[in-house]
PDB file of C-alpha atoms in Angstrom:
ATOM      1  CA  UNK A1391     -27.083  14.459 -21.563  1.00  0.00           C
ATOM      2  CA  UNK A1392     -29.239  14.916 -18.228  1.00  0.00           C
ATOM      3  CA  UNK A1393     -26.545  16.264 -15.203  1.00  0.00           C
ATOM      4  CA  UNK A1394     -25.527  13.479 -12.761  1.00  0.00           C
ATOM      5  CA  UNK A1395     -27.475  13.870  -9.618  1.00  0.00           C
ATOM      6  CA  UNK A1396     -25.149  11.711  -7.617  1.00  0.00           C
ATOM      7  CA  UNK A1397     -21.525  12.661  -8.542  1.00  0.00           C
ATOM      8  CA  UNK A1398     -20.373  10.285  -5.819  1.00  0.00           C
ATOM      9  CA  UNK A1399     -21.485   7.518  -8.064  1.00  0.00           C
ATOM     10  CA  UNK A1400     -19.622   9.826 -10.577  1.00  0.00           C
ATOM     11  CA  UNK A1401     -15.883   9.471  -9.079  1.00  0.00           C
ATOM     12  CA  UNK A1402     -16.757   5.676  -7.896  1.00  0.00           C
ATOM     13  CA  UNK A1403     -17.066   4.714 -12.263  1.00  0.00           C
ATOM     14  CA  UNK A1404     -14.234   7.050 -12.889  1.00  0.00           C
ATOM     15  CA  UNK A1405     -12.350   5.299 -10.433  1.00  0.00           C
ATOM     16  CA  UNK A1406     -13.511   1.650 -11.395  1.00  0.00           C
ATOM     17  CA  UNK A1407     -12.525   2.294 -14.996  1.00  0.00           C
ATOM     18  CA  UNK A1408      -9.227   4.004 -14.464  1.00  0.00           C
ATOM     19  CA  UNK A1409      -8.169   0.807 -11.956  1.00  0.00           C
ATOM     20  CA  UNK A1410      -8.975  -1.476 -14.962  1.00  0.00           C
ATOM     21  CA  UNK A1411      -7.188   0.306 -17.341  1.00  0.00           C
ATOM     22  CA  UNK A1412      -4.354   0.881 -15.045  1.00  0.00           C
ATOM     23  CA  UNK A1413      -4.371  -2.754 -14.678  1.00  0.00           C
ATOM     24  CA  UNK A1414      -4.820  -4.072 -18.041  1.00  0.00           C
ATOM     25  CA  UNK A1415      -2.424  -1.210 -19.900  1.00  0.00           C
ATOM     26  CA  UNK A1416      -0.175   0.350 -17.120  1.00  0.00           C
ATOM     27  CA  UNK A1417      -0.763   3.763 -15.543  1.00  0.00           C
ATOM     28  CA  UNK A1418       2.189   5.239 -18.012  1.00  0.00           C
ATOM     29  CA  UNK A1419       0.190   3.863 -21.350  1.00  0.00           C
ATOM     30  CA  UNK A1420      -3.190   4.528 -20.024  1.00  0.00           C
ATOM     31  CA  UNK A1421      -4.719   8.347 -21.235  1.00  0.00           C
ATOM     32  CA  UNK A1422      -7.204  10.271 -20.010  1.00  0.00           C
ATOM     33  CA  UNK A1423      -9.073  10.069 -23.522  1.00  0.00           C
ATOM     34  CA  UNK A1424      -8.391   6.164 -22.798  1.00  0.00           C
ATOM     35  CA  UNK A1425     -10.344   6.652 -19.559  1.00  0.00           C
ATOM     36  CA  UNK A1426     -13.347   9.254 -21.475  1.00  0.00           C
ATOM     37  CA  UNK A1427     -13.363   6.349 -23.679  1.00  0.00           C
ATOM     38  CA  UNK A1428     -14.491   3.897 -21.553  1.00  0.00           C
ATOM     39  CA  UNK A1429     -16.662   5.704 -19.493  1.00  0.00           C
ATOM     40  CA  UNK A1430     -20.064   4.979 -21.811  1.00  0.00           C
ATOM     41  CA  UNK A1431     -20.865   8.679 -22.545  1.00  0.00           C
ATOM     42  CA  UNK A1432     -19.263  10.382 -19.905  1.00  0.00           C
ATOM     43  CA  UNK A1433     -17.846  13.829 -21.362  1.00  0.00           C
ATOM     44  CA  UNK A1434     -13.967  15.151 -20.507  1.00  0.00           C
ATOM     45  CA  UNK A1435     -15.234  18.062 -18.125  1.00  0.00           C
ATOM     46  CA  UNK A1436     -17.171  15.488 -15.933  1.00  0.00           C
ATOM     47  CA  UNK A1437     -13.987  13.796 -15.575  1.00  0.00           C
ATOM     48  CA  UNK A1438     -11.731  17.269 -15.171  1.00  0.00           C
ATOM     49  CA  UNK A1439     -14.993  18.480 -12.400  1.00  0.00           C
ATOM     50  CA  UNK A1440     -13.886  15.456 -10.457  1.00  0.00           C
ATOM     51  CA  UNK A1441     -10.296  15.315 -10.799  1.00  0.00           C
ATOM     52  CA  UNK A1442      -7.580  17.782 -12.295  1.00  0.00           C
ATOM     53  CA  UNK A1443      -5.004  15.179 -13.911  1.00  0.00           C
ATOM     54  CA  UNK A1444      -4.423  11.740 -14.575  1.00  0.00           C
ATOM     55  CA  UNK A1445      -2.226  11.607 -11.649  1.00  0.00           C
ATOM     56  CA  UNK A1446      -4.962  12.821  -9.490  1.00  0.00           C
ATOM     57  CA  UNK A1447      -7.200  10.008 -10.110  1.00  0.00           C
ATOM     58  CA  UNK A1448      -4.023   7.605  -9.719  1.00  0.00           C
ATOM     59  CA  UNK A1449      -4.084   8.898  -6.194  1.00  0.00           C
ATOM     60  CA  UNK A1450      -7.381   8.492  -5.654  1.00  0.00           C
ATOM     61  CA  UNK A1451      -7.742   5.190  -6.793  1.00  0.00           C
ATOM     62  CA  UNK A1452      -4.539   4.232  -4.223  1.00  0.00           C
ATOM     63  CA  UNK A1453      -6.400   5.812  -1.455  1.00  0.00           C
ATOM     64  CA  UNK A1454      -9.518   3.643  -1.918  1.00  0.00           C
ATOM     65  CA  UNK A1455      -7.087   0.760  -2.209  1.00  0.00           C
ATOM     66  CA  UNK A1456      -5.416   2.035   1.089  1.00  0.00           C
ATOM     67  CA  UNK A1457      -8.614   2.640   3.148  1.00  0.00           C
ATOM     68  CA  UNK A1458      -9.477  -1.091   1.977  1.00  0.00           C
ATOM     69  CA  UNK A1459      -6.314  -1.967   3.660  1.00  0.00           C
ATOM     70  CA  UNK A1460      -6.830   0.006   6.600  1.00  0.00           C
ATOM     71  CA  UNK A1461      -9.973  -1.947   7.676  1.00  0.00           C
ATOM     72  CA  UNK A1462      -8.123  -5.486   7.408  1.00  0.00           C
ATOM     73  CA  UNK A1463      -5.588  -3.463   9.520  1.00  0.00           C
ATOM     74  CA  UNK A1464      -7.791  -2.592  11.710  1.00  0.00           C
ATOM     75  CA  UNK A1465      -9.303  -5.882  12.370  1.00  0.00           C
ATOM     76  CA  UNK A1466      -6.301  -7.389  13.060  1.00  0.00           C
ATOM     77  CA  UNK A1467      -4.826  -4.483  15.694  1.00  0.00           C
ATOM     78  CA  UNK A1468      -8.210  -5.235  17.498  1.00  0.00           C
ATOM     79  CA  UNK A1469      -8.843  -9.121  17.875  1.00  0.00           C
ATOM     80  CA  UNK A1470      -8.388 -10.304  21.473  1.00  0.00           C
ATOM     81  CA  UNK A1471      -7.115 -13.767  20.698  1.00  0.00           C
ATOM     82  CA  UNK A1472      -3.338 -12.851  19.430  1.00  0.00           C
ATOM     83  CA  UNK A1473      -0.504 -11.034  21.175  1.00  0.00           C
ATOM     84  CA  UNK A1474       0.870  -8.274  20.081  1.00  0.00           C
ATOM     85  CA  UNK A1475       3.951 -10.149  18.353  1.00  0.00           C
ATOM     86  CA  UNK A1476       0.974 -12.512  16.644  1.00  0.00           C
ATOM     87  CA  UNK A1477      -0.625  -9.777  15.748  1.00  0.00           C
ATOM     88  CA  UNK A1478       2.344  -7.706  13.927  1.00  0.00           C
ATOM     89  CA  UNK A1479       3.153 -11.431  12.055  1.00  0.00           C
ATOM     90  CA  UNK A1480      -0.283 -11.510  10.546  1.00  0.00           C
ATOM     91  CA  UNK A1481      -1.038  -7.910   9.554  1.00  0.00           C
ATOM     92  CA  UNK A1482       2.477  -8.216   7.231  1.00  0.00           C
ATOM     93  CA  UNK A1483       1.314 -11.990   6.373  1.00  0.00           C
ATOM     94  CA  UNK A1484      -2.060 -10.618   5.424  1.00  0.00           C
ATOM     95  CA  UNK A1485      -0.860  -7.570   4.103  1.00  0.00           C
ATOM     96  CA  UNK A1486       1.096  -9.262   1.181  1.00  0.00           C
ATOM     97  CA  UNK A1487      -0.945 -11.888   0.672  1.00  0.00           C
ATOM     98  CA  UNK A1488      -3.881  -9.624   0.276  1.00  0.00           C
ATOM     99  CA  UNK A1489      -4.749  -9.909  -3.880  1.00  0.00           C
ATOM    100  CA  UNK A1490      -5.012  -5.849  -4.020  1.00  0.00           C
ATOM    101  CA  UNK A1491      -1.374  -6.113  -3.298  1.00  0.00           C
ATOM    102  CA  UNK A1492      -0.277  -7.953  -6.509  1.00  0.00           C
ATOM    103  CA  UNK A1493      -3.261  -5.070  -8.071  1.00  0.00           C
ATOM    104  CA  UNK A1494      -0.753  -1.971  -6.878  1.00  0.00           C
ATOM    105  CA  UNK A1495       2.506  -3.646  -7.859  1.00  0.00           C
ATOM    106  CA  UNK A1496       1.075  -3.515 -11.253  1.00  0.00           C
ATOM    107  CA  UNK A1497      -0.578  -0.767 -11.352  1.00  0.00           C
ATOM    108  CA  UNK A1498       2.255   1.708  -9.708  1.00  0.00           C
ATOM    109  CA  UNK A1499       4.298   4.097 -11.666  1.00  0.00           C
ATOM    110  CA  UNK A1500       7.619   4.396 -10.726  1.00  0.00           C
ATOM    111  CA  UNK A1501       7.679   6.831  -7.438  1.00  0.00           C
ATOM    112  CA  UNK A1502      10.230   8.433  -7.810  1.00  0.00           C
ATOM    113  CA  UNK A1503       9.124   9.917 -11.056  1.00  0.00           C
ATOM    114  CA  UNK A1504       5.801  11.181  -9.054  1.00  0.00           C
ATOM    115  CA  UNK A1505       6.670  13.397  -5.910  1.00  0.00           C
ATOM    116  CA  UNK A1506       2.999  13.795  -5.029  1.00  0.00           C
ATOM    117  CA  UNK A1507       2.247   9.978  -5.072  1.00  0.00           C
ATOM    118  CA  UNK A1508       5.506   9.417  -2.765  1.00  0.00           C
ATOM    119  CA  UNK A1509       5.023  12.143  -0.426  1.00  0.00           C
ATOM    120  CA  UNK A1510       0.908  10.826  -0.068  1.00  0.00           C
ATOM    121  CA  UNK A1511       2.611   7.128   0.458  1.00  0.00           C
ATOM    122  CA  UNK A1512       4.804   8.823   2.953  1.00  0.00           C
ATOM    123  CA  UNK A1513       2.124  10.995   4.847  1.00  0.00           C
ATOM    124  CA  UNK A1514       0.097   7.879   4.889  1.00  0.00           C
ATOM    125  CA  UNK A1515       2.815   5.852   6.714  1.00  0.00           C
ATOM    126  CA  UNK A1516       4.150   8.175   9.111  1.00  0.00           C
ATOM    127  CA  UNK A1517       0.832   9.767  10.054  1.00  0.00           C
ATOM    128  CA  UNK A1518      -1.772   7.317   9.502  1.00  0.00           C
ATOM    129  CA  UNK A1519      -0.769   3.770   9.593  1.00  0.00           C
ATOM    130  CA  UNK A1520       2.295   4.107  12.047  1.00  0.00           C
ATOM    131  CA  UNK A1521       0.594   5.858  15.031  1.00  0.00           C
ATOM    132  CA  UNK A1522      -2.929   4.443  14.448  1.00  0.00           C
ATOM    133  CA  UNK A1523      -2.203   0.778  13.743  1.00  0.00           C
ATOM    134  CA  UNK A1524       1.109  -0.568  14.703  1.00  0.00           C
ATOM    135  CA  UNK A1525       1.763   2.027  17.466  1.00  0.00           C
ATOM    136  CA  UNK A1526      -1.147   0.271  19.836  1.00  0.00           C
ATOM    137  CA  UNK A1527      -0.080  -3.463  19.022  1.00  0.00           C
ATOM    138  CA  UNK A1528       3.540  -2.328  20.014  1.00  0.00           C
ATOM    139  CA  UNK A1529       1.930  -0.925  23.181  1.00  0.00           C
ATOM    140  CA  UNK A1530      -0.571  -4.206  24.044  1.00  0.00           C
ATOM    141  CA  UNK A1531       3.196  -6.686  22.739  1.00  0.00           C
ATOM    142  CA  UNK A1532       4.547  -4.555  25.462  1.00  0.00           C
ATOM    143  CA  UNK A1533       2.088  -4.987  28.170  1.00  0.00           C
ATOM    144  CA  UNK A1534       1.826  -8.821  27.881  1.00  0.00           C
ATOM    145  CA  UNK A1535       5.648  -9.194  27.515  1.00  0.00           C
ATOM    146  CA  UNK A1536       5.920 -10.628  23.537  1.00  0.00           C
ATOM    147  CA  UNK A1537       7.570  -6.953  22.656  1.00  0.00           C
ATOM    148  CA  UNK A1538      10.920  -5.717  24.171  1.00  0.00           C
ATOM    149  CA  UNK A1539      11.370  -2.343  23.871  1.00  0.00           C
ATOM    150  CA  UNK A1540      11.198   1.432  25.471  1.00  0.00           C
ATOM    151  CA  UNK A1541      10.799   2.920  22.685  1.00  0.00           C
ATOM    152  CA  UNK A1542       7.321   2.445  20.571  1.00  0.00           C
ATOM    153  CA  UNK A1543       7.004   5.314  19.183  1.00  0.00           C
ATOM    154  CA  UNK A1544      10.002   5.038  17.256  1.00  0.00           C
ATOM    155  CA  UNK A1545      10.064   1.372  16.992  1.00  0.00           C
ATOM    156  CA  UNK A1546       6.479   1.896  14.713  1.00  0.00           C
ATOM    157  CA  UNK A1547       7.592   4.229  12.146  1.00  0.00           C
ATOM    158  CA  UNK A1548      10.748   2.515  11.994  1.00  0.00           C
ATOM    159  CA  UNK A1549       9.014  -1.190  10.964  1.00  0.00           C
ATOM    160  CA  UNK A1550       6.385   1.099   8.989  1.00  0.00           C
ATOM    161  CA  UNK A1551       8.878   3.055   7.127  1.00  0.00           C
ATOM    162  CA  UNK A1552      11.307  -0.204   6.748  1.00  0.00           C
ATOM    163  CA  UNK A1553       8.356  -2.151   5.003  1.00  0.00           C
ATOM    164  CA  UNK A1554       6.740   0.324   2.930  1.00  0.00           C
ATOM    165  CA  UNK A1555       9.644   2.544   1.495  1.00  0.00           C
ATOM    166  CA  UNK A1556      12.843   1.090   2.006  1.00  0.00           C
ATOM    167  CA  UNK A1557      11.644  -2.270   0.775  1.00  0.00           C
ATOM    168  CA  UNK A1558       9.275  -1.190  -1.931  1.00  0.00           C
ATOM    169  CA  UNK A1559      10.588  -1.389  -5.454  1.00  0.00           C
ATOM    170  CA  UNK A1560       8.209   0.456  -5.796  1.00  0.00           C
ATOM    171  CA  UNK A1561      10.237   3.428  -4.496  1.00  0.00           C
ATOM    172  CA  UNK A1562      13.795   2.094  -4.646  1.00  0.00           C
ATOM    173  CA  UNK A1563      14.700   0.544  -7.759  1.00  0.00           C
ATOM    174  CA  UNK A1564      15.696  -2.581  -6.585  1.00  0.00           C
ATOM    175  CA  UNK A1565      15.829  -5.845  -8.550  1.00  0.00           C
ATOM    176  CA  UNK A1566      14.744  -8.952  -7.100  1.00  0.00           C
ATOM    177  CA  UNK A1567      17.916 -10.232  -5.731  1.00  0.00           C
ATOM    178  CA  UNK A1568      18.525  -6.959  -3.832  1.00  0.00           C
ATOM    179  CA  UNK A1569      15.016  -6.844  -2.526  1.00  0.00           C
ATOM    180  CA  UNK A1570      15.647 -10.187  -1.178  1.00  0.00           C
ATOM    181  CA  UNK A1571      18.729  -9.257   0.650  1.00  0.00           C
ATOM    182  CA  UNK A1572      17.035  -5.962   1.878  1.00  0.00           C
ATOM    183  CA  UNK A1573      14.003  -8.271   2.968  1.00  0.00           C
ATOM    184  CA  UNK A1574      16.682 -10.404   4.756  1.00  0.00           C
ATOM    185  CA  UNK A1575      18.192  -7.281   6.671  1.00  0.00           C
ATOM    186  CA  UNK A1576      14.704  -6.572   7.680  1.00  0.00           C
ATOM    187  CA  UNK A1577      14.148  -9.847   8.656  1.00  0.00           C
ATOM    188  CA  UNK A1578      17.429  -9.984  11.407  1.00  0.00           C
ATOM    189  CA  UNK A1579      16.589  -6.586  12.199  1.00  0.00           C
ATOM    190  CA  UNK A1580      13.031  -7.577  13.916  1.00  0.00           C
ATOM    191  CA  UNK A1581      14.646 -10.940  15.563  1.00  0.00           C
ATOM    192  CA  UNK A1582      16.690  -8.258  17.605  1.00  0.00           C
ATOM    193  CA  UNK A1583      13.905  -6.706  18.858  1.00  0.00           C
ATOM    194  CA  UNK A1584      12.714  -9.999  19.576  1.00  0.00           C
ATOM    195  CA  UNK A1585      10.260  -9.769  16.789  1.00  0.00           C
ATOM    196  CA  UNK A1586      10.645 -13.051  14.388  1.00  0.00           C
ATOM    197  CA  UNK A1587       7.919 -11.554  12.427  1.00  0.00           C
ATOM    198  CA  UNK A1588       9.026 -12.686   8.909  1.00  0.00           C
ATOM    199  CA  UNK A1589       9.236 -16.058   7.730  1.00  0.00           C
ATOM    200  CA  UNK A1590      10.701 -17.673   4.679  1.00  0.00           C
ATOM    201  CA  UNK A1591       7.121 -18.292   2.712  1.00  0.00           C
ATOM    202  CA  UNK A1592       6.691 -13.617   3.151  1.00  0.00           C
ATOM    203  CA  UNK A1593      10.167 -13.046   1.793  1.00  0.00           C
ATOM    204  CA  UNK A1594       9.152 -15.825  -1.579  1.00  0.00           C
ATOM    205  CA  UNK A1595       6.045 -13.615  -1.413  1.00  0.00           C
ATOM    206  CA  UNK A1596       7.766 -10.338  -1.251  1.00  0.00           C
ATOM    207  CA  UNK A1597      10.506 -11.870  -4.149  1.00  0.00           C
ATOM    208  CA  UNK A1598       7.214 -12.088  -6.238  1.00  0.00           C
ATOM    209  CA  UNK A1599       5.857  -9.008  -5.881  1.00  0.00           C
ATOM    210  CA  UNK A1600       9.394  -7.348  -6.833  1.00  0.00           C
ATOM    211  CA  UNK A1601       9.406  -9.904  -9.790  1.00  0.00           C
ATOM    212  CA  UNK A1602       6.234  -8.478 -11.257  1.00  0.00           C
ATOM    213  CA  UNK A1603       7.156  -4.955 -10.521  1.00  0.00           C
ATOM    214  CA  UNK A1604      10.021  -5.253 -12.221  1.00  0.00           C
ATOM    215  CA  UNK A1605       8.503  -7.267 -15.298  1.00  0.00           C
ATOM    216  CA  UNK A1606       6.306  -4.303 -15.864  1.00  0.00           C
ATOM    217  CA  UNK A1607       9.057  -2.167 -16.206  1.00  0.00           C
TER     218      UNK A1607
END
C-alpha cells in the first residue's frame, strides 16, 4: 500500500471513525482492532504513528470537539449586542444545547478512571476557557454595570470550574436527582452574584444529559 502523503488527512479518518465507534459502541467496548477495522485498509502502525493508545485518540477526538466549542464561545464573548450578564446566559444556553454535547455525554468514559482525560478537562478549564472566554465578559458585565463583583479573576474559574467539574457526571458520579440539586446550588449561587444565569428549561436540559450519562453506564 502506497505511503500517505497527507497524514493530516490520516489523523482526521482516524478520528472520524473512532468518534463513530465511540458513539455507536461506547469508548470502554470499542478496540483499537475495532477502529483498524473500520479504517478501509489502514494498517495498525499507521494508527500507532499517529497515536500511542486508545486513550490517546479519545483525547484527541475531545479536543477537536472542544476547539469546535471554543469558536461558538468565542462568538458569543465577542458580539456587541448583549451585556455581559446576556452574554454568560447564552454561552451556558448554547453550550448545552449544542448537539456535540449530548455526542460527549455518550461518548465519555468515566473520568475518574482516566487521570490524563481529567487533568486535560481540567487544564482546559482553568487555563483556556476561564481566562480567555469568561474572564473578558466578566470584565465588559462589569464595565456596563450587569456584573457585581471585585473579583473576576476568581469569579471565572469559579463558574468555569462549578459547571464543568463539579456538575459533570461525567466526573462526579452523580445520579440525576443529585445533579439536579447540585444544578440548583449552582443556580442560587449565580443569583448572589447577581447573575440569574440559569433558568428552569437548562437545569431539564442538564437533568437529560445526566440521564443519558448515566443510562450508558
Amino acid at each position: 500500500m502506497a505511503r500517505n502523503k497527507h497524514p493530516e488527512e490520516t489523523v482526521e479518518k482516524i478520528l472520524d471513525v473512532a468518534s463513530r465507534l465511540f458513539l455507536e459502541k461506547g469508548y470502554e467496548h470499542t478496540s483499537i482492532q475495532d477502529i483498524i477495522n473500520n479504517l478501509g485498509g489502514l494498517s495498525k502502525g499507521a494508527i500507532y504513528h499517529h497515536f500511542k493508545s486508545k486513550e490517546d485518540i479519545l483525547i484527541a477526538v475531545t479536543d477537536r470537539m472542544t476547539m469546535e466549542s471554543n469558536q461558538g464561545l468565542a462568538k458569543i464573548r465577542d458580539a456587541s449586542a448583549m451585556n455581559g450578564k446576556e452574554k454568560l446566559q447564552e454561552i451556558f444556553k448554547a453550550s448545552i444545547n449544542r448537539p456535540v454535547q449530548k455526542d460527549i455525554f455518550t461518548v465519555a468514559p468515566d473520568f475518574q478512571n482516566n487521570p490524563r482525560l481529567l487533568d486535560s478537562l481540567l487544564r482546559e478549564t482553568v487555563e483556556v476557557v476561564a481566562p480567555y472566554y469568561i474572564l473578558p465578559i466578566i470584565k465588559e458585565g462589569i464595565e456596563n454595570g450587569s456584573i457585581q463583583t471585585e473579583f473576576p479573576e476568581q469569579l471565572a474559574e469559579l463558574i468555569i470550574l462549578a459547571a464543568n467539574i463539579w456538575m459533570n457526571p461525567m466526573v462526579f458520579d452523580s445520579s440525576p436527582e443529585e445533579s439536579y440539586a447540585k444544578f440548583m446550588v449552582f443556580r442560587q449561587m449565580m443569583q448572589g452574584f447577581g447573575l440569574d444565569i440559569v433558568d428552569e428549561e437548562m437545569v431539564q436540559r442538564l437533568q437529560e444529559l445526566a440521564v443519558i450519562y448515566n443510562k450508558k453506564k
